[in-house]
XYZ file of N, CA and C in Angstrom:
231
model
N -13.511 12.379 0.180
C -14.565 12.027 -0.749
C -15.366 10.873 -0.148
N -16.432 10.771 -0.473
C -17.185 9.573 0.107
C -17.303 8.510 -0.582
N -17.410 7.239 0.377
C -17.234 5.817 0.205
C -18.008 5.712 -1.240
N -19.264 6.381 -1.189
C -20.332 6.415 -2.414
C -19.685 6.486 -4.098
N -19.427 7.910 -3.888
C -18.670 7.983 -4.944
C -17.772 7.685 -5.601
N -16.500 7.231 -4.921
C -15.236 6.195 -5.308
C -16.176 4.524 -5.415
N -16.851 4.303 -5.297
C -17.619 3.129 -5.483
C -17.989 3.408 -7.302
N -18.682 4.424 -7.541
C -19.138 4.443 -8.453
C -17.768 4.696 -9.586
N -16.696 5.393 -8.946
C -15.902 5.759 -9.823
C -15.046 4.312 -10.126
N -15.241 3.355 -9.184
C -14.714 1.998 -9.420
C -15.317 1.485 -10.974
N -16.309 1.372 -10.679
C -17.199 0.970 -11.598
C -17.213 1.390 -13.021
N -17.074 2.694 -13.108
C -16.547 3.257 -14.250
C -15.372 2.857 -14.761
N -14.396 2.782 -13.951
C -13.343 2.158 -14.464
C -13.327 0.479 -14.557
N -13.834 -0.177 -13.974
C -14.485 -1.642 -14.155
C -14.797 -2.016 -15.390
N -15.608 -0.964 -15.526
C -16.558 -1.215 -17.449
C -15.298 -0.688 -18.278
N -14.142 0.341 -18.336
C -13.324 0.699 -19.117
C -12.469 -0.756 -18.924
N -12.482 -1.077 -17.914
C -10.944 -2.406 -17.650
C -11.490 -3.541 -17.473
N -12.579 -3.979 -17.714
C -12.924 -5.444 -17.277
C -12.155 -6.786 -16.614
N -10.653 -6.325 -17.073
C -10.259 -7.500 -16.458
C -9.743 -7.168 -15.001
N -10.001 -5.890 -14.624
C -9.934 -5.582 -13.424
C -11.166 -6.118 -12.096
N -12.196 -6.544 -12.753
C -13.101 -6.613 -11.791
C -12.439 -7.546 -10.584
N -12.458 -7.079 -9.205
C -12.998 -8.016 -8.049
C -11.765 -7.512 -7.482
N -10.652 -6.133 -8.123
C -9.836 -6.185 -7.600
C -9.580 -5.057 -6.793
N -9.047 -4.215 -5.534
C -9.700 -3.571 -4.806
C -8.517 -2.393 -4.822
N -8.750 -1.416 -5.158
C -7.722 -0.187 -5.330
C -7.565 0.177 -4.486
N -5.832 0.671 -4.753
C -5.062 1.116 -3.390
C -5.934 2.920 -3.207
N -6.228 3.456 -2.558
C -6.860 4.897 -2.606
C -6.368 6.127 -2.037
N -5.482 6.715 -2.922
C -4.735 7.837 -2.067
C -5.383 9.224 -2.195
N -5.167 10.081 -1.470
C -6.057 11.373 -1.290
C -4.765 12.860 -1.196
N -4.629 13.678 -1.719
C -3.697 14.634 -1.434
C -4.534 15.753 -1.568
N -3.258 17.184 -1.325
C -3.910 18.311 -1.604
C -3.100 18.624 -2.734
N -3.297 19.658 -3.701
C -2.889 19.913 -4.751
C -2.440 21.523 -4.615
N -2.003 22.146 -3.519
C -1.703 23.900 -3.662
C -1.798 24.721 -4.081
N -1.280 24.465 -5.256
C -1.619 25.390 -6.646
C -3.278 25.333 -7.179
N -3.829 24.748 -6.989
C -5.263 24.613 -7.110
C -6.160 25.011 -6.056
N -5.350 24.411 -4.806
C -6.257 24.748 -3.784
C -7.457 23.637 -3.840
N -7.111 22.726 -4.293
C -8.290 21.295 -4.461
C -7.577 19.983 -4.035
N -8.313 19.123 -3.561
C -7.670 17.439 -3.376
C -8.142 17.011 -4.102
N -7.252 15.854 -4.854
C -7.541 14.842 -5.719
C -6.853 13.585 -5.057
N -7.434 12.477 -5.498
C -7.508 11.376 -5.434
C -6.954 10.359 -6.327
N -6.306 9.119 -6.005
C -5.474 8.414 -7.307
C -6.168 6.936 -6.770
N -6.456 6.006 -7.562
C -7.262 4.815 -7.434
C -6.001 4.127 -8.022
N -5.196 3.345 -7.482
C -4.273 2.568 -8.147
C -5.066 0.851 -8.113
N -4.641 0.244 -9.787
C -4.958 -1.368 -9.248
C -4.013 -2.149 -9.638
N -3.382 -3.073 -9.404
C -2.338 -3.993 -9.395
C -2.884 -5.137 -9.508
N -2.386 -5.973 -10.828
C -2.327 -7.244 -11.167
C -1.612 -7.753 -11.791
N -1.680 -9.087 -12.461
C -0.740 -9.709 -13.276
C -1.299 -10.554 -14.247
N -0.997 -10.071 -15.437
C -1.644 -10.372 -17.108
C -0.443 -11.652 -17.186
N -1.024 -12.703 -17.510
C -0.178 -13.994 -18.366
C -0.004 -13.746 -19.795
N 0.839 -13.643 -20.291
C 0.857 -13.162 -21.728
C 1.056 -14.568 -22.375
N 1.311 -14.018 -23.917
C 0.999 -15.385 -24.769
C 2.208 -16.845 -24.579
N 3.172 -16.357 -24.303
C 4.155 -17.074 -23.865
C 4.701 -17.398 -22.109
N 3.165 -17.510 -21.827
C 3.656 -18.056 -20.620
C 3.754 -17.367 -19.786
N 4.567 -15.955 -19.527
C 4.847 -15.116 -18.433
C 4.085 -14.195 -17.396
N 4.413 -14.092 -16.622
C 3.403 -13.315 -15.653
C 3.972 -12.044 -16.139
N 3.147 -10.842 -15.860
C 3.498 -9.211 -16.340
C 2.675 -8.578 -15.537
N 3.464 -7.777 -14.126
C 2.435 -6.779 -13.518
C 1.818 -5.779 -14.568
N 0.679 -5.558 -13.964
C -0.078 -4.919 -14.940
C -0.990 -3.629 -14.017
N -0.091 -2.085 -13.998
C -1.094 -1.333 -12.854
C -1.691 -0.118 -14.240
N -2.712 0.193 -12.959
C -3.843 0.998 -14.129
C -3.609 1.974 -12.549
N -3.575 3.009 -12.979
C -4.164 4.721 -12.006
C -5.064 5.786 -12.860
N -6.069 5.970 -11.781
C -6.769 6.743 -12.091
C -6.504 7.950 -11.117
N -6.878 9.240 -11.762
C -6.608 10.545 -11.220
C -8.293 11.477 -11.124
N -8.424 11.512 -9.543
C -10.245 12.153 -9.979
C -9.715 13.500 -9.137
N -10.441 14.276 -9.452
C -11.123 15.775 -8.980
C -12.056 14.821 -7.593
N -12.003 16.428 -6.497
C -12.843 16.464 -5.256
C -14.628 16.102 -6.125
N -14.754 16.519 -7.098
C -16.339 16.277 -7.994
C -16.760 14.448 -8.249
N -15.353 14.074 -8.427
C -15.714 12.958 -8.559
C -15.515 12.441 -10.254
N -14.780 13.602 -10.872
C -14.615 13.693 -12.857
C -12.777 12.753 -12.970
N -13.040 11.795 -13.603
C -11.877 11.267 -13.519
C -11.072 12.187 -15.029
N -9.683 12.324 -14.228
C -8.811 13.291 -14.591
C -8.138 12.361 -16.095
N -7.662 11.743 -15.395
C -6.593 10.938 -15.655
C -6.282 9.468 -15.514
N -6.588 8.702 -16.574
C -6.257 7.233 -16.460
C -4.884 6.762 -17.278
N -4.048 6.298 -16.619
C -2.696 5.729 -17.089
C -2.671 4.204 -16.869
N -1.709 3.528 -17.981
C -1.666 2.052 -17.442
C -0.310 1.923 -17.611
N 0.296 0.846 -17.576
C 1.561 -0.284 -18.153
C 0.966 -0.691 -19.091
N 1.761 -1.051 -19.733
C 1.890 -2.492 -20.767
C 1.870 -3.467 -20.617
C-alpha cells in the first residue's frame, strides 16, 4: 500500500484517538488466502496515567483492506 494512504488512514484514526497524536504505528502487511487480498494492521502503543497515579499500556490496532477501508479497530483498556 502506499506511504499516501496509510498517512491518511493515520489521520483518521488520529481524529477517532486524539490522544494518540505524534505517535508512529508499528505497520504490518500480510496476505490473507482465503481472500486472496493483503491487509494491513497499524498498531500504536502508549501509556495512559490513570486517576491514581499508575502508568497503563494502552494499544489501539487497526485492520485495513488493500482499498484503504479500515476493517477493524480494537483497543485495551
Amino acid at each position: 500500500m502506499e506511504a499516501k494512504k496509510i498517512k491518511e488512514i493515520i489521520l483518521r484514526i488520529y481524529q477517532r484517538y486524539p490522544s494518540l497524536r505524534g505517535i508512529s504505528p508499528q505497520v504490518r502487511e500480510f496476505f490473507v488466502p482465503e481472500l486472496g487480498q493483503k491487509r494491513i494492521t497499524l498498531t500504536f502503543r502508549t501509556t495512559v496515567i490513570s486517576e491514581n497515579n499508575k502508568r497503563i499500556p494502552k494499544l489501539i490496532r487497526a485492520t485495513v483492506n488493500e482499498q484503504g477501508k479500515i476493517l477493524k479497530i480494537s483497543s485495551s483498556k
